[in-house]
Amino acid sequence: MVQQLFGIGDNSEGVLGLGPTLKNDWNPTPIFQTNESKKRRNQVKESPSKEINEDSITKRKKPTIRRIRNVYAGSTHSFVIADNNKLYTFGRNLWGECASPTTPQYNPQLLAFPHPLKHIACGDHFTFFVTRDNRIFCWGFNHYGQLGLGTKSNQPNPIHNNHIAFLTSDTKEPRKVTHIVCGATHTCIVMDHCDMFSFGSNQYGQLGVNSNSKDILEPRHLLSFSNDETDDHKYFIDQLVCGRYHNVVLTQSNEVWVYGHNQYGQLGLGHYDDVKFPQRLKLPTTSEVIQIAAGDYHTAILTADSKLFICGQLLDRKVHSLTEMDTFNYDISKVACGANFTYVVADSSRRLLCMGINNKGQLGIQPKDGANAENPHYIEQFQEMNQKPSGLAISNIACGSDFVMYSTFTAEYRVKRMDDLKQQLYKQNRISTGFLFDFRSIIQGTEFKLCRELLQTRYPPILKIGKSQSEDKETTANLTAGSYQLLIDYLYTDEIHHSIEKDEFNSVHLLELYLYCGAQPEHQSTRKLEALLLDELVNRVSERNVISILKKFDLYKNYEDPRGRLSAFKQHVQAYIKQIMDGNRLDQVPDFKLLDMTTLHDILLRGGQYKLIEKRDPKVSSELHESLSTYFSDMVKLKSSNLSGNVKFHLDAEGQHTLRAHKSIVAARCPKLRDILDNHFRKNSDHAVHIHHLLQDDEMIKLMPEFFHFLYTGEFTITQTNAITLTRIWDIFNMPTRHIVYDRCQSMAVNTLDVTNVLPLFQSLQEEYLANLQRDANQSTNVSTRRSTSNSTILQKECRKLCLENWKELHETYGASMLQYLHPEVYFSINAKFLNVSIE
């Protein structure tokens, strides 16, 4: 799966990481992408390894990126967290905020940080890192004490903030940093969702503390939102954001509190006076608030019913109360604010809308007079990219002063592969395993075992040919067994299968089938067959066989020819012979002496009036045949029929969830189901087959109808929500690992892995994972073995890595039940790695 990071807007001094020459970019431009097989547009700049200090950051060479985990933006610098805790930075870097010497970082720089990161916060030229063990590092501009170090000295290198470390260890139980956000010159931190501390500039009351000091250099506790020291009510903080000099807080009880700078009405309180202590904001709706965001001088609030409210600076207007914006009735999932503009992610993360100032092209519009937008509009370039079969969706978005970055992923991948289905049905039809078929036809003593409903859907007249199981006599038909097999193969595969050598015409099957179809009432399923047969016939006529072909028409003189199929091809053959005669080459044609005088006279008299059927260009012919095909629609019709299927699969023990299917189709497509059906019908005659023991949870049961639809049609839409479940189903039912569906599922699953789903997925991959462990232990060098497991190796490694990174959290969540998911050997292997010991 390709993930990309796009940038729009100001790129002066490398703010977007797009190099030193581009100043403003109003087109969404890739900063880098995670597809390893393609060369990235901007290679990450190489630089020699150089240690900055003992604790933190080292420059490295070009990285390998598979996943963008998060994106963070300050006013003019940015950070990106990728997989393996890899870290990238770029931007203006005036005060070393990019953790490097104070020179612009025009291209993404790869940094190595020794601790797994949980969060990053960026202000105006300063940065905070929060690690998973709640250690906080900070550096950059510190003129107002915004680093909380107790001084106003700038900090060029990352340093562990001991003042904040004291806050996390000041109780018997370790405390967690749940929020950290930065304004232009101040910082706010929340411990355990309830205790807020702030430091830095307090010029407009943005720290919310009872102090007359202009700047506060160390963390100061915000006692209560109500500014009442006797109020012991705890306000559990769900979200916290900073504007330039103001703050907005959303509590878990759906209350919004605001304080700080209010010159433009950005607090939404109905006036323009600064507020030094938190005040509760009166919301214009009773709907739940799902997100808050803040720009320099405006505030945005998004509610669960997809309403967007904004107050503060709107272009050249000041709005001191929350105002609802027109978002075209789209379902909105995210909102992000830059200095004087706002972005909205809508339509299941598939659409971008924006509004505000466009002086640097940050709205995706060429910056010029009148290019600002007071109301939301689409990013047209993003919508154009999203029209492709594999649509893009937004995973993360971050806004700086005059730029925006958003990471995308392939939201869904629509697979439609009929080739595998056709080949598998063809092979199975040739094997003709008895229990898989429910209809038998006999032609010239040859028995054909068939899937009745499939052939009846494709071509109803087929069941009138031959003898069925319920009949005593063989039905006569104008088809030989060879021609009948040709027709059956076509109905199963949508292709002609035959053994006629290209330069020979030693079989009547093609011509016989062509004339048989022409004698039947026209049917949409055989239109392509007739076109294929005619192409084959015309392409195989040559001087070597043209006389023998003409003589074979005597065999079909009693055929009905209501649509002129026989006469049309016969005229082509006669015109071909007339062309040879005109060139005085008839005596060079084999068997020319077999032509009697009546036939020669007829060719001389009428042959010149007939037209040759032109041979089609293979590419044009292929497109024509595809346009005539009804194979996909026939398979959809077969699967969707209310009574379709001769087997009922039980998906749960209670029998509440069942699926009907045709045993011949699912057996051809799925090795596991073939084994199950084979075992069932050797012992039972009933058509109820239980597979609930294979389905581990409700998610797998819910996805089984789509999986069976794929078995019939080769079609599947892989999304972020079903990729992991489909991967598990694919493994459990022994589907081929060298398949585009499995590859796409693997890629999407990697992007959706988290602590909530990693154990069930890892459980389905363990058999192969254990085999890999054993292979590594034996130091096997068998190339074919490695290749057979390579398709799922990446996902296995991602599962193991995620388990290792969150081993403690997984233990706290699952406890002893972890062994229900993990094989003991896998469990102890990861645990040993976590404890940094080896097991003999």
Short mmCIF file of N, CA, C and O in Angstrom, two decimals, residues 568-631:
data_model
loop_
_atom_site.label_atom_id
_atom_site.label_comp_id
_atom_site.label_asym_id
_atom_site.label_seq_id
_atom_site.Cartn_x
_atom_site.Cartn_y
_atom_site.Cartn_z
N ALA A 568 -22.57 -17.28 -44.45
CA ALA A 568 -21.59 -16.19 -44.36
C ALA A 568 -20.17 -16.72 -44.37
O ALA A 568 -19.29 -16.21 -45.08
N PHE A 569 -19.92 -17.77 -43.57
CA PHE A 569 -18.56 -18.31 -43.54
C PHE A 569 -18.23 -19.06 -44.83
O PHE A 569 -17.10 -19.02 -45.33
N LYS A 570 -19.23 -19.75 -45.42
CA LYS A 570 -19.00 -20.46 -46.69
C LYS A 570 -18.64 -19.46 -47.79
O LYS A 570 -17.75 -19.73 -48.63
N GLN A 571 -19.31 -18.33 -47.81
CA GLN A 571 -18.99 -17.29 -48.80
C GLN A 571 -17.57 -16.77 -48.61
O GLN A 571 -16.87 -16.45 -49.57
N HIS A 572 -17.13 -16.66 -47.33
CA HIS A 572 -15.75 -16.24 -47.05
C HIS A 572 -14.76 -17.24 -47.66
O HIS A 572 -13.76 -16.84 -48.29
N VAL A 573 -15.04 -18.54 -47.50
CA VAL A 573 -14.15 -19.57 -48.04
C VAL A 573 -14.14 -19.52 -49.56
O VAL A 573 -13.08 -19.62 -50.20
N GLN A 574 -15.31 -19.35 -50.18
CA GLN A 574 -15.38 -19.29 -51.63
C GLN A 574 -14.64 -18.05 -52.17
O GLN A 574 -13.95 -18.11 -53.19
N ALA A 575 -14.80 -16.91 -51.48
CA ALA A 575 -14.09 -15.70 -51.88
C ALA A 575 -12.58 -15.89 -51.76
O ALA A 575 -11.80 -15.37 -52.58
N TYR A 576 -12.15 -16.64 -50.75
CA TYR A 576 -10.73 -16.91 -50.54
C TYR A 576 -10.18 -17.75 -51.71
O TYR A 576 -9.09 -17.47 -52.24
N ILE A 577 -10.96 -18.78 -52.11
CA ILE A 577 -10.52 -19.62 -53.23
C ILE A 577 -10.51 -18.82 -54.53
O ILE A 577 -9.59 -18.96 -55.36
N LYS A 578 -11.51 -17.94 -54.75
CA LYS A 578 -11.56 -17.10 -55.95
C LYS A 578 -10.32 -16.20 -56.02
O LYS A 578 -9.74 -15.99 -57.10
N GLN A 579 -9.88 -15.72 -54.86
CA GLN A 579 -8.68 -14.88 -54.81
C GLN A 579 -7.45 -15.69 -55.24
O GLN A 579 -6.56 -15.17 -55.94
N ILE A 580 -7.41 -16.96 -54.86
CA ILE A 580 -6.30 -17.82 -55.26
C ILE A 580 -6.35 -18.07 -56.77
O ILE A 580 -5.32 -18.03 -57.47
N MET A 581 -7.54 -18.30 -57.27
CA MET A 581 -7.70 -18.56 -58.70
C MET A 581 -7.30 -17.33 -59.52
O MET A 581 -6.67 -17.46 -60.58
N ASP A 582 -7.65 -16.16 -59.04
CA ASP A 582 -7.29 -14.93 -59.75
C ASP A 582 -5.77 -14.76 -59.82
O ASP A 582 -5.26 -14.10 -60.73
N GLY A 583 -5.08 -15.35 -58.88
CA GLY A 583 -3.62 -15.26 -58.88
C GLY A 583 -2.96 -16.43 -59.58
O GLY A 583 -1.73 -16.59 -59.46
N ASN A 584 -3.78 -17.27 -60.22
CA ASN A 584 -3.26 -18.43 -60.96
C ASN A 584 -2.42 -19.36 -60.07
O ASN A 584 -1.37 -19.87 -60.48
N ARG A 585 -2.87 -19.54 -58.79
CA ARG A 585 -2.12 -20.40 -57.86
C ARG A 585 -2.93 -21.62 -57.42
O ARG A 585 -2.56 -22.31 -56.49
N LEU A 586 -4.07 -21.87 -58.09
CA LEU A 586 -4.95 -22.95 -57.65
C LEU A 586 -4.25 -24.30 -57.72
O LEU A 586 -4.45 -25.17 -56.86
N ASP A 587 -3.41 -24.50 -58.74
CA ASP A 587 -2.73 -25.78 -58.88
C ASP A 587 -1.68 -26.02 -57.79
O ASP A 587 -1.16 -27.12 -57.65
N GLN A 588 -1.37 -24.97 -57.01
CA GLN A 588 -0.40 -25.10 -55.91
C GLN A 588 -1.08 -25.44 -54.58
O GLN A 588 -0.42 -25.67 -53.58
N VAL A 589 -2.43 -25.42 -54.60
CA VAL A 589 -3.18 -25.66 -53.37
C VAL A 589 -3.39 -27.16 -53.21
O VAL A 589 -3.83 -27.84 -54.16
N PRO A 590 -3.08 -27.72 -52.01
CA PRO A 590 -3.30 -29.15 -51.79
C PRO A 590 -4.77 -29.52 -52.02
O PRO A 590 -5.68 -28.75 -51.71
N ASP A 591 -5.00 -30.69 -52.60
CA ASP A 591 -6.33 -31.26 -52.80
C ASP A 591 -7.20 -30.44 -53.75
O ASP A 591 -8.43 -30.56 -53.75
N PHE A 592 -6.60 -29.58 -54.61
CA PHE A 592 -7.42 -28.76 -55.50
C PHE A 592 -8.18 -29.64 -56.49
O PHE A 592 -9.24 -29.26 -57.00
N LYS A 593 -7.68 -30.86 -56.74
CA LYS A 593 -8.34 -31.74 -57.69
C LYS A 593 -9.65 -32.29 -57.14
O LYS A 593 -10.44 -32.88 -57.89
N LEU A 594 -9.88 -32.10 -55.82
CA LEU A 594 -11.14 -32.58 -55.23
C LEU A 594 -12.32 -31.70 -55.59
O LEU A 594 -13.48 -32.07 -55.37
N LEU A 595 -12.04 -30.53 -56.14
CA LEU A 595 -13.12 -29.63 -56.53
C LEU A 595 -13.75 -30.12 -57.83
O LEU A 595 -13.07 -30.26 -58.86
N ASP A 596 -15.05 -30.38 -57.78
CA ASP A 596 -15.73 -30.80 -59.00
C ASP A 596 -16.07 -29.59 -59.85
O ASP A 596 -15.95 -28.44 -59.41
N MET A 597 -16.51 -29.82 -61.07
CA MET A 597 -16.75 -28.75 -62.02
C MET A 597 -17.89 -27.85 -61.56
O MET A 597 -17.86 -26.62 -61.77
N THR A 598 -18.87 -28.42 -60.89
CA THR A 598 -20.01 -27.61 -60.42
C THR A 598 -19.54 -26.60 -59.37
O THR A 598 -19.92 -25.42 -59.40
N THR A 599 -18.70 -27.06 -58.46
CA THR A 599 -18.18 -26.17 -57.41
C THR A 599 -17.29 -25.10 -58.00
O THR A 599 -17.40 -23.91 -57.64
N LEU A 600 -16.42 -25.48 -58.96
CA LEU A 600 -15.55 -24.49 -59.59
C LEU A 600 -16.35 -23.46 -60.36
O LEU A 600 -16.05 -22.25 -60.31
N HIS A 601 -17.38 -23.91 -61.05
CA HIS A 601 -18.22 -22.99 -61.79
C HIS A 601 -18.91 -22.01 -60.86
O HIS A 601 -19.02 -20.81 -61.13
N ASP A 602 -19.39 -22.52 -59.71
CA ASP A 602 -20.07 -21.65 -58.73
C ASP A 602 -19.11 -20.61 -58.16
O ASP A 602 -19.48 -19.45 -57.96
N ILE A 603 -17.85 -21.02 -57.91
CA ILE A 603 -16.86 -20.08 -57.37
C ILE A 603 -16.52 -19.02 -58.40
O ILE A 603 -16.43 -17.83 -58.09
N LEU A 604 -16.34 -19.45 -59.67
CA LEU A 604 -16.02 -18.50 -60.72
C LEU A 604 -17.16 -17.52 -60.96
O LEU A 604 -16.95 -16.33 -61.23
N LEU A 605 -18.39 -18.01 -60.80
CA LEU A 605 -19.55 -17.17 -61.09
C LEU A 605 -19.87 -16.23 -59.94
O LEU A 605 -20.17 -15.05 -60.16
N ARG A 606 -19.80 -16.75 -58.69
CA ARG A 606 -20.24 -15.94 -57.55
C ARG A 606 -19.11 -15.55 -56.59
O ARG A 606 -19.29 -14.64 -55.78
N GLY A 607 -18.00 -16.22 -56.65
CA GLY A 607 -16.92 -15.95 -55.69
C GLY A 607 -16.45 -14.52 -55.68
O GLY A 607 -16.11 -13.96 -54.63
N GLY A 608 -16.43 -13.91 -56.83
CA GLY A 608 -15.99 -12.52 -56.89
C GLY A 608 -16.96 -11.55 -56.27
O GLY A 608 -16.61 -10.40 -55.95
N GLN A 609 -18.23 -12.00 -56.10
CA GLN A 609 -19.24 -11.12 -55.49
C GLN A 609 -19.21 -11.18 -53.97
O GLN A 609 -19.78 -10.33 -53.30
N TYR A 610 -18.57 -12.23 -53.43
CA TYR A 610 -18.52 -12.39 -51.99
C TYR A 610 -17.35 -11.58 -51.41
O TYR A 610 -16.31 -11.39 -52.05
N LYS A 611 -17.53 -11.16 -50.16
CA LYS A 611 -16.48 -10.39 -49.48
C LYS A 611 -15.79 -11.25 -48.44
O LYS A 611 -16.42 -12.03 -47.73
N LEU A 612 -14.49 -11.08 -48.38
CA LEU A 612 -13.72 -11.75 -47.33
C LEU A 612 -14.04 -11.13 -45.97
O LEU A 612 -14.20 -9.92 -45.87
N ILE A 613 -14.14 -11.98 -44.96
CA ILE A 613 -14.30 -11.47 -43.59
C ILE A 613 -12.91 -11.05 -43.11
O ILE A 613 -11.98 -11.88 -43.07
N GLU A 614 -12.75 -9.81 -42.77
CA GLU A 614 -11.42 -9.31 -42.41
C GLU A 614 -10.95 -9.89 -41.08
O GLU A 614 -11.73 -10.03 -40.13
N LYS A 615 -9.66 -10.22 -41.05
CA LYS A 615 -9.06 -10.65 -39.79
C LYS A 615 -8.92 -9.45 -38.87
O LYS A 615 -8.46 -8.39 -39.29
N ARG A 616 -9.33 -9.64 -37.63
CA ARG A 616 -9.30 -8.52 -36.69
C ARG A 616 -7.93 -8.39 -36.05
O ARG A 616 -7.23 -9.37 -35.82
N ASP A 617 -7.58 -7.13 -35.74
CA ASP A 617 -6.39 -6.88 -34.93
C ASP A 617 -6.60 -7.53 -33.57
O ASP A 617 -7.65 -7.38 -32.96
N PRO A 618 -5.60 -8.30 -33.07
CA PRO A 618 -5.79 -9.02 -31.80
C PRO A 618 -6.26 -8.13 -30.65
O PRO A 618 -7.10 -8.52 -29.86
N LYS A 619 -5.70 -6.91 -30.56
CA LYS A 619 -6.07 -6.01 -29.47
C LYS A 619 -7.52 -5.56 -29.60
O LYS A 619 -8.30 -5.61 -28.65
N VAL A 620 -7.91 -5.17 -30.84
CA VAL A 620 -9.28 -4.73 -31.08
C VAL A 620 -10.24 -5.88 -30.85
O VAL A 620 -11.31 -5.74 -30.25
N SER A 621 -9.83 -7.07 -31.35
CA SER A 621 -10.68 -8.25 -31.19
C SER A 621 -10.88 -8.59 -29.72
O SER A 621 -11.97 -8.92 -29.28
N SER A 622 -9.80 -8.47 -28.93
CA SER A 622 -9.88 -8.75 -27.50
C SER A 622 -10.84 -7.80 -26.81
O SER A 622 -11.66 -8.20 -25.96
N GLU A 623 -10.77 -6.52 -27.16
CA GLU A 623 -11.67 -5.53 -26.57
C GLU A 623 -13.12 -5.82 -26.95
O GLU A 623 -14.04 -5.67 -26.14
N LEU A 624 -13.34 -6.24 -28.22
CA LEU A 624 -14.69 -6.57 -28.66
C LEU A 624 -15.24 -7.75 -27.88
O LEU A 624 -16.38 -7.73 -27.39
N HIS A 625 -14.44 -8.79 -27.73
CA HIS A 625 -14.89 -9.97 -27.00
C HIS A 625 -15.21 -9.64 -25.55
O HIS A 625 -16.16 -10.16 -24.98
N GLU A 626 -14.39 -8.79 -24.95
CA GLU A 626 -14.62 -8.40 -23.56
C GLU A 626 -15.93 -7.64 -23.43
O GLU A 626 -16.68 -7.81 -22.47
N SER A 627 -16.21 -6.79 -24.41
CA SER A 627 -17.46 -6.01 -24.36
C SER A 627 -18.68 -6.89 -24.53
O SER A 627 -19.77 -6.54 -24.09
N LEU A 628 -18.51 -8.05 -25.19
CA LEU A 628 -19.63 -8.97 -25.40
C LEU A 628 -19.80 -9.93 -24.22
O LEU A 628 -20.81 -10.62 -24.14
N SER A 629 -18.84 -9.97 -23.32
CA SER A 629 -18.86 -10.96 -22.24
C SER A 629 -19.95 -10.65 -21.22
O SER A 629 -20.17 -9.50 -20.83
N THR A 630 -20.62 -11.70 -20.77
CA THR A 630 -21.60 -11.58 -19.68
C THR A 630 -21.16 -12.42 -18.49
O THR A 630 -21.95 -12.67 -17.59
N TYR A 631 -19.90 -12.86 -18.49
CA TYR A 631 -19.44 -13.81 -17.48
C TYR A 631 -19.62 -13.26 -16.07
O TYR A 631 -20.19 -13.92 -15.19
#
